CSV table of C-alpha atoms in Angstrom, one decimal:
chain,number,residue,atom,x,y,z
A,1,UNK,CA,117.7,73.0,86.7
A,2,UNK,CA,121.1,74.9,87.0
A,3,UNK,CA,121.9,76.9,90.4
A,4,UNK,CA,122.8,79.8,88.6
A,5,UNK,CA,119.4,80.0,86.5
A,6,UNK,CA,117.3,79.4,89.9
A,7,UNK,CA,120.1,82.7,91.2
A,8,UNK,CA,119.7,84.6,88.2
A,9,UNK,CA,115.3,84.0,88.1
A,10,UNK,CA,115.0,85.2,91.5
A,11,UNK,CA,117.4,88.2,90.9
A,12,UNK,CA,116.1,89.6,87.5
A,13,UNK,CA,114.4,87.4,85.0
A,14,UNK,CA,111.3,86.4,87.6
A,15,UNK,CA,112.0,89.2,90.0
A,16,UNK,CA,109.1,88.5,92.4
A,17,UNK,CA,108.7,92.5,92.1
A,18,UNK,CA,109.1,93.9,88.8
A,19,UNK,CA,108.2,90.7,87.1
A,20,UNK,CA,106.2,88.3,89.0
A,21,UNK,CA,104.6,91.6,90.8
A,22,UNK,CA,104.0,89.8,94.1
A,23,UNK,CA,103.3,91.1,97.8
A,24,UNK,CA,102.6,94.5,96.5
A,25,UNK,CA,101.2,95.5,100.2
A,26,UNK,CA,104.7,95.5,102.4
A,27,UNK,CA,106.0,96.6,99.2
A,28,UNK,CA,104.3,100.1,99.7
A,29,UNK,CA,104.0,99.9,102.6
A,30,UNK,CA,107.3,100.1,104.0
A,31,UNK,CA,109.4,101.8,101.6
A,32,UNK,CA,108.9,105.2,102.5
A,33,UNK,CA,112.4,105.2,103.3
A,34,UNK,CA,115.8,103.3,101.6
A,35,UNK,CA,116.7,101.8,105.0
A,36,UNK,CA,113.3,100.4,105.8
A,37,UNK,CA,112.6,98.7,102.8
A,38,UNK,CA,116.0,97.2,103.0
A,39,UNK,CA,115.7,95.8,106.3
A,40,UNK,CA,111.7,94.5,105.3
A,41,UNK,CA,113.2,93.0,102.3
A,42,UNK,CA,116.1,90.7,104.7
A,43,UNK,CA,113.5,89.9,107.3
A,44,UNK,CA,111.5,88.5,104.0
A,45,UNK,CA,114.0,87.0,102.3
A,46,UNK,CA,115.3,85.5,106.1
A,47,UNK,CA,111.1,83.8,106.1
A,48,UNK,CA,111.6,83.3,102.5
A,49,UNK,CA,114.7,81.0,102.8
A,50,UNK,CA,113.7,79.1,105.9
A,51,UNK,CA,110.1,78.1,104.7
A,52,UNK,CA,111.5,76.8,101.3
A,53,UNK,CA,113.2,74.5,103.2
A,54,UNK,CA,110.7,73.1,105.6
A,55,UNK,CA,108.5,72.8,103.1
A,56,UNK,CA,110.7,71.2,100.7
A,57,UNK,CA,111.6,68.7,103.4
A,58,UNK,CA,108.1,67.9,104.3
A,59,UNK,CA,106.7,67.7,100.6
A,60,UNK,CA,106.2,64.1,100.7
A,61,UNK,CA,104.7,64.6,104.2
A,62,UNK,CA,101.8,66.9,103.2
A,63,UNK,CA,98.6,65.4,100.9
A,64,UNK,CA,97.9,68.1,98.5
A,65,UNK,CA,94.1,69.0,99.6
A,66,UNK,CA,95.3,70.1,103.1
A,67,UNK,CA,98.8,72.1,101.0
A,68,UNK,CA,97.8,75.3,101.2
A,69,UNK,CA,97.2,75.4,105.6
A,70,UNK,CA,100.4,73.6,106.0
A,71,UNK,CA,102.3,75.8,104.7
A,72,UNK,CA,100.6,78.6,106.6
A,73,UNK,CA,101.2,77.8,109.6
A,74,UNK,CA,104.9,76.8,108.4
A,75,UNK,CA,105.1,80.5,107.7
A,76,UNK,CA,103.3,81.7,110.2
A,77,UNK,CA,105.9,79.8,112.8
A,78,UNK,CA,109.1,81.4,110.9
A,79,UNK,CA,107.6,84.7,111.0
A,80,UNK,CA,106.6,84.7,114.5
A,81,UNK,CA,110.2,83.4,115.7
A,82,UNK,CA,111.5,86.3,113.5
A,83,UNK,CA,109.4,88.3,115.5
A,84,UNK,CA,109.9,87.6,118.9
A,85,UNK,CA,113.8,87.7,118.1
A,86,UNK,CA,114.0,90.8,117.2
A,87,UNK,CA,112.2,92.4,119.5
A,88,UNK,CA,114.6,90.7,122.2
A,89,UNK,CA,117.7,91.2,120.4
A,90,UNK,CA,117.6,94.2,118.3
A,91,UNK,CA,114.3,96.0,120.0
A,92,UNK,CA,115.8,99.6,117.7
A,93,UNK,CA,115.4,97.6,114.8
A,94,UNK,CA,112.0,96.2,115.9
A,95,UNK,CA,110.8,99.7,116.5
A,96,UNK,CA,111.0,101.0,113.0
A,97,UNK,CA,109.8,97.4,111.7
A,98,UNK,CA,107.5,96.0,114.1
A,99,UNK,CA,104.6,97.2,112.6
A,100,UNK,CA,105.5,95.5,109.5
A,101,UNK,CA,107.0,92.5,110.4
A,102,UNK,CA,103.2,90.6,110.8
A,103,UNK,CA,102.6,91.3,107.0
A,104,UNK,CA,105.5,88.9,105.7
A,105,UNK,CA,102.7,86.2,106.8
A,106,UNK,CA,100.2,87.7,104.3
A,107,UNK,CA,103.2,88.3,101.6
A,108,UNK,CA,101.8,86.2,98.7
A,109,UNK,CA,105.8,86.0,97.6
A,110,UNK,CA,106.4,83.6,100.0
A,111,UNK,CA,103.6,81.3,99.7
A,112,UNK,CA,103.7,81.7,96.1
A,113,UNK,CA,107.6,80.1,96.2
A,114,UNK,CA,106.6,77.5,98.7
A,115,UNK,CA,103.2,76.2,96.1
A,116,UNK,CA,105.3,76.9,92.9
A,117,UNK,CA,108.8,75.8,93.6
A,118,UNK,CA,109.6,74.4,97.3
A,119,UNK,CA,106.8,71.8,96.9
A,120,UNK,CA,108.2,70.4,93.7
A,121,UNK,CA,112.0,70.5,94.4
A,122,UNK,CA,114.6,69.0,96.4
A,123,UNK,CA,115.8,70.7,98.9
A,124,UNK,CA,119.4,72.5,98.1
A,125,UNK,CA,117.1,74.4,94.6
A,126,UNK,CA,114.3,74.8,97.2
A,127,UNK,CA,117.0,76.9,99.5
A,128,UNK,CA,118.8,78.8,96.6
A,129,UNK,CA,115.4,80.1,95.3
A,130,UNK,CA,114.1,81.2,99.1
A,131,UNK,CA,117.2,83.3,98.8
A,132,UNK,CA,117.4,84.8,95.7
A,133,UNK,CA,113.6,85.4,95.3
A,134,UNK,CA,114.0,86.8,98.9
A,135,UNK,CA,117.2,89.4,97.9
A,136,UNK,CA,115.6,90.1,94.6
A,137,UNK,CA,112.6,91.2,96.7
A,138,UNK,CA,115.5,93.3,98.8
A,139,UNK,CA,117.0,94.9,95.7
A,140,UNK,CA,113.2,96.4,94.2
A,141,UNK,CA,112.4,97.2,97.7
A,142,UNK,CA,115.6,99.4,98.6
A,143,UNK,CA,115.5,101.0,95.2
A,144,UNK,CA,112.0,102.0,95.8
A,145,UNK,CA,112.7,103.2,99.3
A,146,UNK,CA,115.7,105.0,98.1
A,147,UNK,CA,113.6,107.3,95.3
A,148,UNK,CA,110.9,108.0,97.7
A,149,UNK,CA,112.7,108.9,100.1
A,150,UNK,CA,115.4,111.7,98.1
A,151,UNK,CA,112.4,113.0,96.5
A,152,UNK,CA,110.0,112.9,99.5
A,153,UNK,CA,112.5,113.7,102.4
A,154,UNK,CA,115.4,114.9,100.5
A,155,UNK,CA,117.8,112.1,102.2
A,156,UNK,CA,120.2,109.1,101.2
A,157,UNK,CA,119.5,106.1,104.1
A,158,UNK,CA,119.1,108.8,106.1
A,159,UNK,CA,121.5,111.4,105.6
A,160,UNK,CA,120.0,114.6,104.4
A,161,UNK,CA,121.4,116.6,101.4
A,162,UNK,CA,119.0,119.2,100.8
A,163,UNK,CA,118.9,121.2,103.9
A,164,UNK,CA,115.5,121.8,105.6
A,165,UNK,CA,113.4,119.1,106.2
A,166,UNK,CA,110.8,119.4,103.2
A,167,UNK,CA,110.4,117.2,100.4
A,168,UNK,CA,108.0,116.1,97.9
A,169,UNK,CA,105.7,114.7,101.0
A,170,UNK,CA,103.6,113.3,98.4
A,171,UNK,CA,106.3,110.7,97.3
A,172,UNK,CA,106.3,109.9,101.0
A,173,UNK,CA,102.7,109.0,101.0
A,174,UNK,CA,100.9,106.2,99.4
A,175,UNK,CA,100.2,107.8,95.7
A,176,UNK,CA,104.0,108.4,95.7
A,177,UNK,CA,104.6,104.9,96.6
A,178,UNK,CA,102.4,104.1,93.4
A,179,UNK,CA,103.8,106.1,91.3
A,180,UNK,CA,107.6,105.4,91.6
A,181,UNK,CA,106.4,101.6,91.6
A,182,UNK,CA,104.9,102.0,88.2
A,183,UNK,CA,107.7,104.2,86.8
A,184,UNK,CA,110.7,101.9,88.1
A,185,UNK,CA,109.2,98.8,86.8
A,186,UNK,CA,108.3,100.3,83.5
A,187,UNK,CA,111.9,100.5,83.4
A,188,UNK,CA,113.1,97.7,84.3
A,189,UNK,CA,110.9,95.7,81.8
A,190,UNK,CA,112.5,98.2,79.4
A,191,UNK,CA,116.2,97.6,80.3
A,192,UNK,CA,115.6,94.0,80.6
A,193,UNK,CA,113.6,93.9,77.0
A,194,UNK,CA,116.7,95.4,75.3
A,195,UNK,CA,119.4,93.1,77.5
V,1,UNK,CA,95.1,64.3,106.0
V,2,UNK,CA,94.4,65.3,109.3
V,3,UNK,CA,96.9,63.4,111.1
V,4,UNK,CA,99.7,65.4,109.2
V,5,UNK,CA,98.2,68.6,109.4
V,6,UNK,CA,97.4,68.1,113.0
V,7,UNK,CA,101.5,67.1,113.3
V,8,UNK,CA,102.4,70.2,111.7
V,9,UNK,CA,100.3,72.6,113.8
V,10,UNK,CA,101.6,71.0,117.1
V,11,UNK,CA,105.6,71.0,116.4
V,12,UNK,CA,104.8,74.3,115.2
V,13,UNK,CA,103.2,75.3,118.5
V,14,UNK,CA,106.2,73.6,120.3
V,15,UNK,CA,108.9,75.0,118.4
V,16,UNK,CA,107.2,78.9,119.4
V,17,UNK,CA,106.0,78.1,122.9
V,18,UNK,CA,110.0,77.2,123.0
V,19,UNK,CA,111.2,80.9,121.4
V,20,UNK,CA,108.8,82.7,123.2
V,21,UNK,CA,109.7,81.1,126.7
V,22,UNK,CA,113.6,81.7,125.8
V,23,UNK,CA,112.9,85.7,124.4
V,24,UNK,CA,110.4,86.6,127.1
V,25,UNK,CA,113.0,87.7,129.6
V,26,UNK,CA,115.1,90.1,126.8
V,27,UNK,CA,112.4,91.6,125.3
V,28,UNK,CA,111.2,92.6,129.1
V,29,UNK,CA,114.5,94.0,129.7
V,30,UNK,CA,114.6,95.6,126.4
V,31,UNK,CA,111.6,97.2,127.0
V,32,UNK,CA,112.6,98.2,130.8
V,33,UNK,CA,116.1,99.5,129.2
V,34,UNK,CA,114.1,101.8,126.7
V,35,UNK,CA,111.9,103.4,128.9
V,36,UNK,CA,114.9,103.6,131.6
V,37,UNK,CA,116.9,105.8,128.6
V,38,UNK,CA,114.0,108.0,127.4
V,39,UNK,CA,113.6,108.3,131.5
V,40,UNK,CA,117.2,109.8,131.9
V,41,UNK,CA,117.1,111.5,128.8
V,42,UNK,CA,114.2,114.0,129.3
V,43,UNK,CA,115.4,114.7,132.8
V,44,UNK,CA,117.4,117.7,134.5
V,45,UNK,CA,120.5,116.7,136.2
V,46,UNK,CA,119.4,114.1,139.3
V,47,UNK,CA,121.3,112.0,141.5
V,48,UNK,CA,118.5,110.0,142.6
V,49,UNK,CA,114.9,108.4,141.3
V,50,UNK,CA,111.7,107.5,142.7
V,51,UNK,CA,109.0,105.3,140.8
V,52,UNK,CA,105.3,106.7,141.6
V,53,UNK,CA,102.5,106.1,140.1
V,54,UNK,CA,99.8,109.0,139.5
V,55,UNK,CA,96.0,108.3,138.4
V,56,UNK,CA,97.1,105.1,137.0
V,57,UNK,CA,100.2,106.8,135.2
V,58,UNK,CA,103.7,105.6,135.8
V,59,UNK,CA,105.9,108.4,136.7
V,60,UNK,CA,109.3,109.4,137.4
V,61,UNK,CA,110.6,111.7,140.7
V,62,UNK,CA,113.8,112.8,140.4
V,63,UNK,CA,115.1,114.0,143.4
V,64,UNK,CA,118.9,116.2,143.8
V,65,UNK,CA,122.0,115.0,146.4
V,66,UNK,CA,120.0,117.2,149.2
V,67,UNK,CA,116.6,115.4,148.5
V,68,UNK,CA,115.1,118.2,146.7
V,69,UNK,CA,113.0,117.5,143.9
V,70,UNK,CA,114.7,118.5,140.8
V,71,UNK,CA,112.1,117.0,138.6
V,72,UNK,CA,109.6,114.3,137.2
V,73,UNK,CA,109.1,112.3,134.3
V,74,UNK,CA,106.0,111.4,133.3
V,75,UNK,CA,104.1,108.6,130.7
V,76,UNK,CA,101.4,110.6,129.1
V,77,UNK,CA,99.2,109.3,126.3
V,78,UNK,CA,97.3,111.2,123.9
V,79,UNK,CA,94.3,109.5,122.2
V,80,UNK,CA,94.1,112.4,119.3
V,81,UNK,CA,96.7,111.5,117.3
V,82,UNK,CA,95.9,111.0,113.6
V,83,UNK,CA,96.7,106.7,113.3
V,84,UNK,CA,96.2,106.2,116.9
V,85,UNK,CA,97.6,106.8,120.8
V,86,UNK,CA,100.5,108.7,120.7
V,87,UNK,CA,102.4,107.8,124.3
V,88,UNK,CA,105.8,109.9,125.1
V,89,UNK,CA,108.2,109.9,128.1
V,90,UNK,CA,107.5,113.8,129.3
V,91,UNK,CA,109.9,115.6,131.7
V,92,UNK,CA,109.3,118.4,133.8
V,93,UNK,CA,111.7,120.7,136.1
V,94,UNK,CA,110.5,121.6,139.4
V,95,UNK,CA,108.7,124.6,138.5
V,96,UNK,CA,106.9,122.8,136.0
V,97,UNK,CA,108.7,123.8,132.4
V,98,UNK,CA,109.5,121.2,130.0
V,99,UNK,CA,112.9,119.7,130.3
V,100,UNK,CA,112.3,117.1,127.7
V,101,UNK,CA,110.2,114.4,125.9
V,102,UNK,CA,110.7,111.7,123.9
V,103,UNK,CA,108.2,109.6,121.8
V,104,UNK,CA,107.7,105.8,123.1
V,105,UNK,CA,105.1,104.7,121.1
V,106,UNK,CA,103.4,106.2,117.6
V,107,UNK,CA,101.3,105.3,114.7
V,108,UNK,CA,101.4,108.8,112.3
V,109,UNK,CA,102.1,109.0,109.2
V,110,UNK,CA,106.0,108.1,107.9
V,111,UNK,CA,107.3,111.5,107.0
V,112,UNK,CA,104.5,113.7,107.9
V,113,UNK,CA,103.1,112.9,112.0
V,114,UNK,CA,106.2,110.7,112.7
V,115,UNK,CA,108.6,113.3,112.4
V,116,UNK,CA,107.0,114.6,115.8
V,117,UNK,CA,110.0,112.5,117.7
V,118,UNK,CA,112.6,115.8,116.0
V,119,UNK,CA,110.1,118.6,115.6
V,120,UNK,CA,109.6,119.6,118.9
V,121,UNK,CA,112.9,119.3,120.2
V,122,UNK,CA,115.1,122.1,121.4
V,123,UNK,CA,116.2,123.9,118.0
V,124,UNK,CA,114.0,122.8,115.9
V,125,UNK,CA,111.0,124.8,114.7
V,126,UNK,CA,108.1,123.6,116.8
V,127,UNK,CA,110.6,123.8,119.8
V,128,UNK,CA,108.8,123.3,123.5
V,129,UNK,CA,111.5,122.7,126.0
V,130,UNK,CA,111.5,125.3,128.4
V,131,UNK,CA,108.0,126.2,127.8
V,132,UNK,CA,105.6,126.0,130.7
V,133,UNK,CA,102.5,124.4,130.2
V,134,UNK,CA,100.2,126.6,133.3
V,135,UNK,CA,98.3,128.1,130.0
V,136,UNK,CA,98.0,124.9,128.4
V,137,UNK,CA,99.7,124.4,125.0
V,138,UNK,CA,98.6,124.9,121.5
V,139,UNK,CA,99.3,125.1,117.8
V,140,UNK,CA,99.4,128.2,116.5
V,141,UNK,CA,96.6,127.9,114.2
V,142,UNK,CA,94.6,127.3,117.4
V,143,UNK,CA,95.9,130.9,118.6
V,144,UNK,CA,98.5,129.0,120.7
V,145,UNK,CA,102.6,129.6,120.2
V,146,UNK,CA,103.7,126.0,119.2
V,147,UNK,CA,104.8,126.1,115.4
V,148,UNK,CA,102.4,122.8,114.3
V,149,UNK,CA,104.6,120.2,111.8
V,150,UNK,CA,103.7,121.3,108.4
V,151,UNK,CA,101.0,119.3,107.0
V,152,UNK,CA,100.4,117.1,110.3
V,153,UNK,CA,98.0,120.0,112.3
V,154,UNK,CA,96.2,117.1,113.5
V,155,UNK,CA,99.7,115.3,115.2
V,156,UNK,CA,100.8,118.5,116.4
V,157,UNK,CA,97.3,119.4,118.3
V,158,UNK,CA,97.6,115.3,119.3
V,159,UNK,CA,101.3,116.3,120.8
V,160,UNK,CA,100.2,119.3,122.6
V,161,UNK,CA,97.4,117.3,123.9
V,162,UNK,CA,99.8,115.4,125.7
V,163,UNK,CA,101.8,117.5,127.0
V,164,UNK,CA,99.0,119.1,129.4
V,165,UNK,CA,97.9,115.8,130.3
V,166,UNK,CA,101.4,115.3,131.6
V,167,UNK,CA,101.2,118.5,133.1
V,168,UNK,CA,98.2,117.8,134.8
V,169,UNK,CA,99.6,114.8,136.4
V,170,UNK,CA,102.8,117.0,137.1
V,171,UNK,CA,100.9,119.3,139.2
V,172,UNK,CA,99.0,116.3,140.9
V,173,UNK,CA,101.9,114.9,142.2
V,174,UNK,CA,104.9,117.1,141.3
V,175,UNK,CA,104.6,119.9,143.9
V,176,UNK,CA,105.1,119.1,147.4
């Protein structure tokens, strides 16, 4: 397998959103805005990368029947070091994530690289995927956040450009979050069916 | 099996025991630093402070270059609030009207509760500094005069909430 067609699976062609649609939770969750589904989307593709490599590393290491609770906790580590980091290092950003941050664990994205890839490849393909899966995940999330939030809240990453502070609230709340889902990813299968 | 999985578990307990002894110290300060700024920021003008603690409630004299109390900041909780305890820095003047607040800790809703931390700021519409809380507060749909967030009633009456508790503590230990 080519580096450029692990780059271009994670980006588009098995974009763990729109086409693999995995770790639909944080997903909705935490794009209510453009600037946190961004930052949710580097903190998982951060877990994303790091795991994929461990686990890649220790493939020969771990029998298959005990797999799946190895590469827990291996996650489980990476995410709790992300964590604690954070909240020592850049507490603002940990106050508008924190909440979230605990999810990545449960994000079936990364465990779904780490059993379908990372086990099965060598290390430097095991990285490159973490990555790209991880800033493909960024990408869907940031669109997302970025709709919701200049229909719900009238605002770009924050900067307001409709005057007054009332937008759509529904796109803010959870059925938005649905909805723009299923609308942006019916067009993205659409663009990508025609490309 | 269980010799690699047991492996596993215990570098991995290792390798956090190891980033939680080296972050323990920043994220206490950070945390110290946060509540120092939200402190200052909902103060008058003070040259000096005092720690005191209230019915179990950290507080906040502020005292002027003649001694004179110019103020108090207090950590109130409200346990209304519509995703869970709503905690903000309050701050007093002397006579007892709000001089600020900031929120420390909330779990409303993005976009509707959460945008409490703006709402009722000083020009905005639910505006309470300068208000004195001797008749305690209220939305307006509860025949108060604070304008509630639109579509958060329950966050606003939450807010309010806390405000007269930190009032109440105000007048426990704020007058001398």
């Amino acid at each position: 397998m080519k580096a450029v067609d692990i780059i271009k699976n994670g980006l588009v062609k098995e974009n763990p959103t729109w086409v693999l649609i995995l770790g639909m939770c944080p997903t909705l969750a935490t794009t209510s805005s453009a600037v946190n589904g961004m930052c949710m989307g580097l903190a998982t593709a951060f877990v994303l990368m790091m795991s994929n490599i461990v686990i890649s590393l220790l493939k020969s290491l771990i029998p298959d029947k005990v797999r799946i609770p190895a590469f827990i906790v291996v996650i489980a580590t990476f995410v709790t070091i992300v964590q604690m980091v954070m909240q020592a290092y850049l507490p603002d950003l940990y106050d508008t994530l924190g909440l979230f941050i605990p999810l990545i664990v449960v994000n079936c994205i990364v465990l779904g690289r780490a059993e379908a890839f990372a086990s099965k490849n060598n290390v430097w393909h095991s990285l490159l995927d973490g990555l790209f899966m991880g800033l493909g995940f960024t990408w869907a999330l940031t669109l997302i956040g970025l709709v919701r939030e200049m229909l719900g809240a009238g605002a770009i990453f924050g900067h307001n450009f409709i005057g007054g502070n009332d937008g759509m609230l529904l796109f803010i709340l959870a059925p938005g979050g649905f909805l723009v889902l299923g609308f942006l990813m019916a067009l993205v299968r659409r663009i990508q069916n025609k490309a | 099996m269980l010799l690699s999985l047991t492996l596993i578990a215990v570098v991995a307990a290792f390798a956090l025991a190891f980033v939680s002894k080296v972050t323990e110290e920043p994220i206490a300060q950070a945390q110290q630093a946060k509540k120092e700024a939200a402190v200052k920021a909902v103060l008058p003008a003070f040259e000096k402070l005092e720690e005191a603690e209230i019915d179990g409630t950290s507080c906040t004299k502020a005292f002027d270059a003649q001694g004179q109390m110019v103020g108090m900041a207090i950590e109130a909780k409200s346990t209304k609030g519509f995703g869970g305890d709503l905690v903000a820095m309050v701050g007093f003047d002397a006579d007892g009207n709000i001089s600020g607040y900031q929120i420390l800790q909330t779990a409303e809703t993005p976009g509707l509760g959460a945008k409490a931390g703006d709402w009722f700021q000083e020009g905005s519409k639910g505006n309470v500094i300068g208000k004195n809380p001797a008749t305690p507060l209220q939305v307006s749909k509860d025949g108060g005069d604070v304008d509630a967030i639109s579509g958060s009633t329950i966050t606003s009456r939450a807010f309010c909430d806390l405000i007269n508790n930190a009032y109440q503590i105000f007048q426990k230990g704020g007058i001398e």
